[in-house]
XYZ file of C-alpha atoms in Angstrom:
558
model
C 50.416 78.781 44.527
C 47.209 80.681 43.802
C 47.416 84.156 42.300
C 45.694 87.146 44.003
C 42.969 86.956 41.355
C 42.291 83.288 42.145
C 42.025 84.144 45.851
C 39.514 86.920 45.188
C 36.042 86.151 46.675
C 34.315 86.796 43.346
C 36.645 84.395 41.532
C 36.136 81.828 44.276
C 32.354 82.190 44.057
C 32.362 81.863 40.264
C 34.308 78.595 40.556
C 32.003 77.243 43.273
C 29.398 74.553 42.695
C 26.644 76.873 43.945
C 27.423 79.460 41.255
C 27.480 76.762 38.588
C 24.079 75.439 39.675
C 22.673 78.971 39.945
C 24.036 80.101 36.585
C 22.962 76.889 34.873
C 19.404 77.318 36.203
C 19.344 80.941 35.055
C 20.750 80.002 31.653
C 18.079 77.342 31.175
C 15.323 79.724 32.293
C 16.636 82.560 30.105
C 16.986 80.361 27.026
C 13.533 78.861 27.632
C 12.057 82.367 28.024
C 13.708 83.583 24.810
C 12.577 80.528 22.840
C 9.063 80.793 24.273
C 8.873 84.518 23.493
C 10.053 84.088 19.911
C 7.722 81.128 19.436
C 4.782 83.069 20.852
C 5.538 86.108 18.694
C 5.919 83.889 15.639
C 2.658 82.079 16.365
C 0.847 85.358 17.003
C 2.172 86.886 13.781
C 1.256 83.757 11.831
C -2.208 83.721 13.397
C -2.891 87.373 12.631
C -1.594 87.067 9.070
C -3.705 83.956 8.451
C -6.749 85.661 9.942
C -6.199 88.740 7.776
C -5.603 86.579 4.702
C -8.844 84.679 5.310
C -10.640 87.992 5.807
C -9.292 89.338 2.521
C -10.328 86.163 0.708
C -13.821 86.547 2.178
C -13.909 90.155 1.022
C -12.842 88.989 -2.435
C -15.908 86.724 -2.533
C -18.131 89.591 -1.459
C -16.715 92.008 -4.020
C -16.895 89.443 -6.812
C -20.503 88.519 -6.076
C -21.554 92.141 -5.634
C -19.716 93.859 -8.486
C -18.861 91.110 -10.956
C -21.560 88.440 -10.778
C -20.758 87.212 -14.277
C -17.348 86.069 -12.907
C -16.566 83.604 -10.134
C -13.666 82.533 -7.900
C -12.472 78.941 -8.194
C -12.414 78.342 -4.432
C -14.882 77.171 -1.767
C -16.981 79.942 -0.332
C -15.876 80.968 3.171
C -17.945 79.338 5.881
C -18.812 82.514 7.738
C -22.590 82.258 8.063
C -24.182 85.491 9.251
C -20.787 87.139 9.409
C -20.837 87.123 5.615
C -23.551 89.784 5.606
C -21.655 91.824 8.173
C -18.523 91.726 6.048
C -20.586 92.634 3.002
C -22.087 95.606 4.793
C -18.684 96.671 6.140
C -16.753 96.324 2.905
C -19.396 97.176 0.315
C -21.916 99.239 2.257
C -19.171 101.567 3.497
C -17.749 101.950 0.011
C -18.730 105.305 -1.506
C -18.964 103.855 -4.993
C -21.082 104.081 -8.101
C -21.798 100.554 -9.249
C -24.024 98.913 -11.774
C -27.362 98.050 -10.315
C -27.677 94.396 -9.281
C -30.447 93.952 -11.833
C -28.151 95.206 -14.580
C -25.364 92.887 -13.405
C -27.729 89.933 -13.398
C -28.670 90.702 -16.973
C -25.001 90.304 -17.916
C -24.631 87.058 -15.986
C -24.697 84.961 -19.122
C -22.455 87.290 -21.066
C -19.312 86.189 -22.739
C -15.898 87.018 -21.265
C -15.360 90.694 -20.592
C -15.161 92.774 -23.730
C -13.197 95.966 -24.093
C -16.391 98.005 -23.818
C -17.282 96.292 -20.552
C -13.799 96.844 -19.199
C -13.953 100.496 -20.207
C -17.306 100.788 -18.495
C -15.901 99.280 -15.287
C -12.818 101.448 -15.495
C -15.026 104.528 -15.516
C -16.669 103.576 -12.256
C -15.380 105.805 -9.486
C -14.765 103.968 -6.255
C -13.723 105.709 -3.104
C -13.294 103.856 0.162
C -14.628 105.503 3.282
C -12.047 106.803 5.743
C -12.771 103.960 8.171
C -11.899 101.157 5.791
C -8.228 100.514 5.051
C -8.577 97.583 2.686
C -7.643 98.433 -0.896
C -8.554 96.392 -3.957
C -7.599 96.416 -7.602
C -8.970 94.599 -10.621
C -6.192 93.666 -13.038
C -6.829 92.301 -16.513
C -4.764 89.791 -18.425
C -2.590 92.560 -19.833
C -1.633 93.724 -16.365
C -3.664 96.912 -16.603
C -5.643 98.173 -13.648
C -9.346 98.057 -14.440
C -10.619 99.161 -11.035
C -8.603 100.642 -8.167
C -9.955 101.823 -4.837
C -6.816 103.907 -4.231
C -3.554 104.803 -5.791
C -0.862 102.467 -4.457
C 2.771 103.077 -5.238
C 3.301 99.492 -6.348
C 3.492 99.505 -10.133
C 3.489 97.266 -12.040
C 0.955 95.186 -10.134
C 1.376 92.198 -12.419
C 4.956 91.782 -11.150
C 3.758 91.080 -7.600
C 4.386 87.355 -6.856
C 0.825 86.919 -5.641
C -0.549 88.349 -8.911
C 1.655 86.114 -11.023
C 0.489 83.007 -9.139
C -3.136 84.160 -9.392
C -2.955 84.287 -13.193
C -1.929 80.628 -12.938
C -5.233 79.904 -11.230
C -4.102 79.943 -7.556
C -5.264 82.071 -4.666
C -2.024 83.320 -3.134
C -0.760 86.019 -0.819
C 2.446 87.989 -0.343
C 3.778 90.769 1.840
C 5.000 93.875 0.025
C 6.485 97.132 1.263
C 4.873 100.424 0.183
C 6.526 103.618 1.393
C 8.315 101.817 4.268
C 5.059 100.161 5.324
C 4.285 96.483 4.923
C 1.057 95.407 3.246
C -0.502 91.983 2.882
C -1.837 91.330 -0.621
C -4.195 88.495 -1.546
C -4.674 87.782 -5.246
C -7.692 85.767 -6.390
C -8.189 84.667 -9.999
C -11.539 85.588 -11.586
C -12.764 82.854 -13.892
C -15.289 82.786 -16.698
C -15.857 79.483 -18.404
C -12.811 78.053 -16.597
C -10.561 80.783 -17.996
C -8.774 83.387 -15.894
C -9.893 86.730 -17.311
C -8.761 88.992 -14.461
C -7.224 89.054 -10.988
C -8.768 90.722 -7.970
C -5.957 92.036 -5.759
C -6.812 93.059 -2.189
C -4.300 94.713 0.127
C -4.338 95.671 3.769
C -1.639 97.482 5.773
C 0.018 95.523 8.571
C 0.450 98.462 10.929
C -2.272 97.174 13.274
C -0.685 93.728 13.451
C 2.734 95.329 13.931
C 1.330 97.412 16.780
C -0.190 94.341 18.431
C 3.062 92.409 18.041
C 5.062 95.347 19.400
C 2.774 95.508 22.421
C 3.049 91.749 22.878
C 6.829 92.003 22.551
C 6.919 94.700 25.210
C 4.792 92.610 27.541
C 7.002 89.567 26.998
C 10.152 91.577 27.709
C 8.536 92.905 30.868
C 7.469 89.383 31.879
C 10.971 88.020 31.261
C 12.446 90.957 33.167
C 10.256 90.095 36.156
C 10.705 86.322 35.829
C 14.517 86.373 35.747
C 14.957 88.001 39.213
C 12.279 85.742 40.691
C 13.924 82.726 39.087
C 17.266 83.923 40.462
C 15.882 83.981 43.996
C 14.305 80.564 43.509
C 17.496 79.122 41.997
C 19.577 80.621 44.815
C 17.299 79.083 47.446
C 17.241 75.769 45.591
C 21.023 75.675 45.218
C 21.488 76.507 48.895
C 19.127 73.721 49.987
C 20.644 71.354 47.454
C 24.202 72.032 48.549
C 23.587 72.065 52.299
C 24.398 68.324 52.622
C 27.449 68.823 50.402
C 28.676 71.650 52.634
C 28.131 69.470 55.695
C 30.146 66.692 54.064
C 32.861 69.164 53.072
C 33.105 70.440 56.669
C 33.227 66.863 57.933
C 35.945 65.998 55.402
C 38.016 68.988 56.510
C 37.542 67.923 60.117
C 38.618 64.375 59.281
C 41.640 65.787 57.482
C 42.516 67.528 60.739
C 42.068 64.264 62.649
C 38.575 64.926 64.044
C 36.333 61.946 63.255
C 33.530 62.284 65.829
C 31.495 64.693 63.695
C 27.779 63.974 63.474
C 26.457 64.026 59.902
C 22.668 64.538 59.826
C 20.823 62.629 57.118
C 17.584 64.444 56.317
C 17.064 63.460 52.694
C 16.034 60.278 50.934
C 17.471 61.137 47.511
C 20.957 60.604 46.078
C 22.444 63.260 48.372
C 20.908 61.495 51.347
C 22.423 58.234 50.161
C 25.766 60.009 49.766
C 25.485 61.365 53.316
C 24.696 57.921 54.704
C 27.603 56.385 52.800
C 29.937 59.142 53.959
C 28.776 58.726 57.551
C 29.360 54.983 57.305
C 32.846 55.659 55.959
C 33.444 58.138 58.779
C 32.427 55.538 61.356
C 34.752 53.005 59.747
C 37.588 55.509 59.742
C 36.834 56.415 63.347
C 36.927 52.754 64.294
C 40.110 52.270 62.276
C 41.694 55.277 63.937
C 40.790 53.914 67.360
C 42.214 50.532 66.418
C 45.345 52.165 65.043
C 45.843 54.192 68.199
C 45.177 51.153 70.353
C 47.431 49.034 68.151
C 50.330 51.473 68.466
C 49.799 51.639 72.203
C 49.662 47.841 72.490
C 52.713 47.314 70.291
C 54.671 49.881 72.271
C 53.638 48.220 75.519
C 54.383 44.719 74.246
C 57.778 45.713 72.904
C 58.681 47.654 76.028
C 58.291 44.645 78.319
C 60.897 42.339 76.706
C 63.166 45.279 75.852
C 63.059 46.478 79.459
C 63.838 42.955 80.652
C 66.738 42.622 78.205
C 68.100 46.032 79.205
C 67.854 45.177 82.911
C 69.552 41.821 82.478
C 72.280 43.370 80.336
C 72.951 46.086 82.906
C 73.122 43.448 85.643
C 75.666 41.499 83.630
C 77.670 44.662 83.090
C 77.552 45.424 86.812
C 79.332 42.152 87.674
C 76.739 39.386 87.432
C 78.747 37.991 84.533
C 81.375 36.828 87.043
C 78.942 34.286 88.498
C 78.560 31.474 85.922
C 75.194 30.319 87.273
C 73.707 33.835 87.300
C 75.253 34.609 83.931
C 73.748 31.512 82.303
C 70.348 32.217 83.829
C 70.440 35.830 82.622
C 71.567 34.818 79.143
C 68.741 32.258 78.943
C 66.275 34.990 79.918
C 67.723 37.323 77.287
C 67.404 34.569 74.691
C 63.814 33.907 75.733
C 62.865 37.585 75.524
C 64.649 37.882 72.173
C 62.675 34.916 70.827
C 59.537 36.607 72.075
C 60.453 39.781 70.176
C 61.098 37.750 67.022
C 57.733 35.995 67.325
C 55.974 39.296 67.883
C 57.740 40.850 64.896
C 56.779 37.923 62.683
C 53.186 38.073 63.907
C 53.012 41.805 63.238
C 54.417 41.247 59.758
C 51.760 38.596 59.107
C 48.965 40.901 60.270
C 50.348 43.738 58.175
C 50.199 41.523 55.098
C 46.661 40.493 55.984
C 45.553 44.117 56.374
C 47.175 45.033 53.061
C 45.526 42.104 51.295
C 48.922 40.636 50.581
C 48.455 37.169 52.081
C 49.098 34.790 49.204
C 47.762 31.274 49.651
C 49.491 28.281 48.085
C 46.509 25.971 47.915
C 46.900 22.221 47.739
C 44.802 19.195 48.585
C 45.765 17.831 52.027
C 44.589 15.202 54.479
C 43.671 17.008 57.706
C 44.370 13.845 59.715
C 48.045 13.888 58.742
C 48.306 17.636 59.380
C 46.923 17.161 62.910
C 49.240 14.231 63.610
C 52.267 16.243 62.444
C 51.251 19.126 64.738
C 50.894 16.730 67.664
C 54.340 15.285 66.983
C 55.853 18.771 66.828
C 54.329 19.803 70.191
C 54.831 16.478 72.000
C 58.079 17.585 73.754
C 56.372 20.689 75.156
C 53.324 18.646 76.187
C 55.554 16.112 77.948
C 57.412 18.918 79.747
C 54.121 20.335 81.019
C 52.669 16.949 81.923
C 49.735 17.317 79.505
C 48.515 14.637 77.112
C 47.178 15.349 73.623
C 44.420 12.934 72.616
C 43.132 12.814 69.045
C 39.922 11.326 67.667
C 40.371 11.060 63.918
C 38.302 9.229 61.279
C 39.827 6.156 59.683
C 39.353 7.511 56.169
C 41.158 10.572 54.770
C 39.578 14.022 55.234
C 40.715 16.018 52.212
C 40.621 19.817 52.127
C 42.149 22.434 49.828
C 44.296 24.707 51.993
C 47.689 26.379 52.325
C 49.787 23.859 54.273
C 52.039 26.369 56.034
C 49.208 28.719 57.036
C 46.942 25.989 58.421
C 49.920 24.442 60.209
C 50.463 27.873 61.785
C 46.811 27.989 62.909
C 46.842 24.486 64.395
C 50.175 25.124 66.119
C 48.897 28.365 67.674
C 45.669 26.751 68.884
C 47.344 23.659 70.381
C 50.164 25.754 71.871
C 47.583 27.987 73.603
C 45.771 24.913 74.898
C 49.042 23.543 76.303
C 49.901 26.826 78.016
C 46.539 27.035 79.771
C 46.043 23.365 80.709
C 46.943 22.202 84.229
C 49.340 19.293 84.640
C 47.934 15.778 84.423
C 45.079 17.015 82.215
C 44.504 16.189 78.578
C 43.711 18.105 75.426
C 41.146 16.481 73.163
C 41.327 17.110 69.406
C 38.338 15.849 67.394
C 38.063 15.842 63.604
C 34.644 15.333 62.083
C 33.363 15.353 58.519
C 29.994 17.095 58.723
C 28.974 15.629 55.344
C 28.995 12.020 56.502
C 25.897 10.466 57.929
C 27.868 8.120 60.160
C 31.155 8.926 61.843
C 33.841 6.298 62.378
C 33.401 4.842 65.862
C 36.152 5.768 68.284
C 35.027 5.031 71.833
C 36.928 7.406 74.064
C 35.814 8.551 77.465
C 36.538 12.146 76.561
C 34.779 12.281 73.193
C 31.684 14.381 72.533
C 28.419 12.620 71.775
C 27.341 13.490 68.231
C 24.068 15.041 69.414
C 25.949 17.252 71.871
C 28.315 18.462 69.151
C 25.451 19.197 66.752
C 23.632 21.295 69.353
C 26.695 23.049 70.784
C 28.327 23.973 67.491
C 25.246 24.484 65.355
C 25.762 28.293 65.253
C 29.313 27.784 63.934
C 28.453 25.382 61.105
C 27.699 26.586 57.611
C 25.772 25.271 54.680
C 27.717 23.372 52.070
C 30.346 20.657 52.492
C 32.675 21.272 55.421
C 34.717 19.573 58.129
C 35.125 20.624 61.758
C 38.025 20.442 64.218
C 37.400 20.837 67.959
C 40.339 21.548 70.293
C 39.227 21.209 73.923
C 41.328 22.014 76.989
C 40.575 21.742 80.727
C 42.001 25.097 81.755
C 40.409 27.929 83.695
C 38.379 29.004 80.676
C 37.523 32.495 79.472
C 35.048 34.786 81.266
C 31.833 35.408 79.331
C 32.464 39.157 79.118
C 35.818 38.526 77.418
C 34.617 36.061 74.767
C 33.608 38.727 72.192
C 37.122 40.222 72.358
C 39.424 37.208 72.355
C 40.192 37.571 68.636
C 41.186 41.220 68.977
C 44.849 42.061 68.681
C 46.837 42.093 71.950
C 43.710 41.195 73.929
C 44.162 38.941 76.964
C 41.227 37.632 78.905
C 42.778 37.479 82.356
C 46.011 37.079 84.234
C 46.143 33.342 83.616
C 46.335 34.134 79.892
C 48.883 36.928 80.338
C 52.428 37.565 79.243
C 53.697 34.966 81.705
C 52.891 32.362 79.036
C 55.154 34.129 76.537
C 52.445 34.886 73.996
C 52.286 38.028 71.890
C 48.523 38.430 72.118
C 48.281 38.078 68.332
C 47.904 34.316 67.867
C 44.101 34.196 67.732
C 43.944 37.308 65.536
C 46.297 35.663 63.051
C 44.356 32.395 63.209
C 41.095 34.171 62.400
C 42.708 36.067 59.505
C 44.042 32.828 58.011
C 40.720 31.014 58.428
C 38.864 33.925 56.820
C 41.304 33.862 53.899
C 40.425 30.177 53.386
C 36.699 30.867 53.559
C 36.573 29.065 56.895
C 35.529 30.004 60.396
C 36.985 29.996 63.920
C 35.168 30.345 67.227
C 36.049 30.062 70.915
C 33.548 28.533 73.341
C 33.902 28.667 77.122
C 32.995 26.773 79.166
C 33.289 23.660 77.054
C 29.914 22.239 75.993
C 30.416 19.008 78.011
C 31.393 20.752 81.275
C 29.383 19.274 84.154
C 29.996 22.141 86.589
C 32.871 20.535 88.480
C 36.538 21.380 87.960
C 37.820 23.886 85.460
C 35.280 24.930 82.792
C 37.881 24.737 80.036
C 37.614 26.211 76.564
C 37.002 24.787 73.101
C 38.228 26.230 69.812
C 36.130 25.323 66.767
C 37.704 25.358 63.291
C 35.412 24.958 60.266
C 37.003 24.148 56.887
C 35.140 24.127 53.579
C 35.845 20.997 51.591
C 34.800 22.702 48.366
C 36.991 25.806 48.606
C 36.912 28.298 47.000
C 33.211 27.764 46.231
C 32.270 27.828 49.902
């Protein structure tokens, strides 16, 4: 029993398939947005840092060539073209510095590595950056002392900065350091003279502008995600509703079928997997509807069939109780009728049991190799007393050589007995029943000149629709009765179906014989068909009927 919480609408919605689809879509979109945002921020930060690093390296080239021409940087010059002059004007032209005249620097171009006097001279140069330029630079000698500094930076000792340490090893490196709670990017470039690192030029630039750009980008991304999530929610809700509409239709149909309502139309508007599911479900519904109709009809037919003999037995019993038992002749006649109706009930019960096993897939076949000729002769012998009583002759046209098939003896005997018994019941007196056995694999059939036999060409044409590819044999059972109306032929193998009054309960049948025969033939991989009128009917007399039985000789590979 569900708790009140489980019956709550919110709990029900959370457990629904729609909520799972909706939440899964939102989760995917949210995770994708977060990953994209972090990736974009990371790429932007990396791009800005790389751009600033390249700019600082370019400035290092400018400063080195302008202030220290006797030194050089062991790195390719930046490919900046005309922008080089702009950077030079921005970085150097805006510097309020006192520098050695270019002519004086050129005179020292061939000098030896920096002497103490030269370092002292450079140290005395006063350099002040203009208020519009935030880049700071320092010249650090091999001892770690600051030779030139454009500003006082609270980052002593400078030689301990990782970038400076790597630069003294001859590498141009960069690192991010924090000065007074503010991050700076430092680029250290080694200054070489005669392939020896004599100093390091350290340039630094605050990252507040990049941080501001990234903060603005972060705000925009949060705003974009905040707008995208509701829109994605609406889209996911609409998508889940459209996606689940066929499922809801199927669920409603299933609930209706559970309540016994099968005539529910299921529209199929899609060509995807859900459309295939709808078509399959609709096919199942039609099968269930047909099965339900057959079940209802079957129960009605069984009730009707059982009521007739039971009513007769009850009436006869009451008559005997009312005094008919005193008359020996009446008593014997009534008892014979009771016995006949009881036998009919037993046959019907056995037939119903057989059909139940067939429907449940429980018909077990005991296959063995048999000669159909002998099986037909045994059936004729068994029914000869009944044929003699009715004044009907059973003629058989059988090949001289054995016709071997792999079948269940008892089941095929049941089929042949039912077919011949029906033919006897519906054949007028002084008529004959013709049974023909033919091996369809043989080019020439054994001659058996009988006035009632079918010409081979007539059989081939008449029964061509019933024959199958592969090795098989055919049995034709032809009677000269009243035949079966054309409108009844498609239904003769249905349970409890009777074509007309002449094939009614007066003959003592249960209405299940042909249904059982078809089930047994299908289990053997064979085929049964009823033709009426008989193919050789010339238009005079009764049209008759012919039952065609097709047996595979290579069962089960039929």
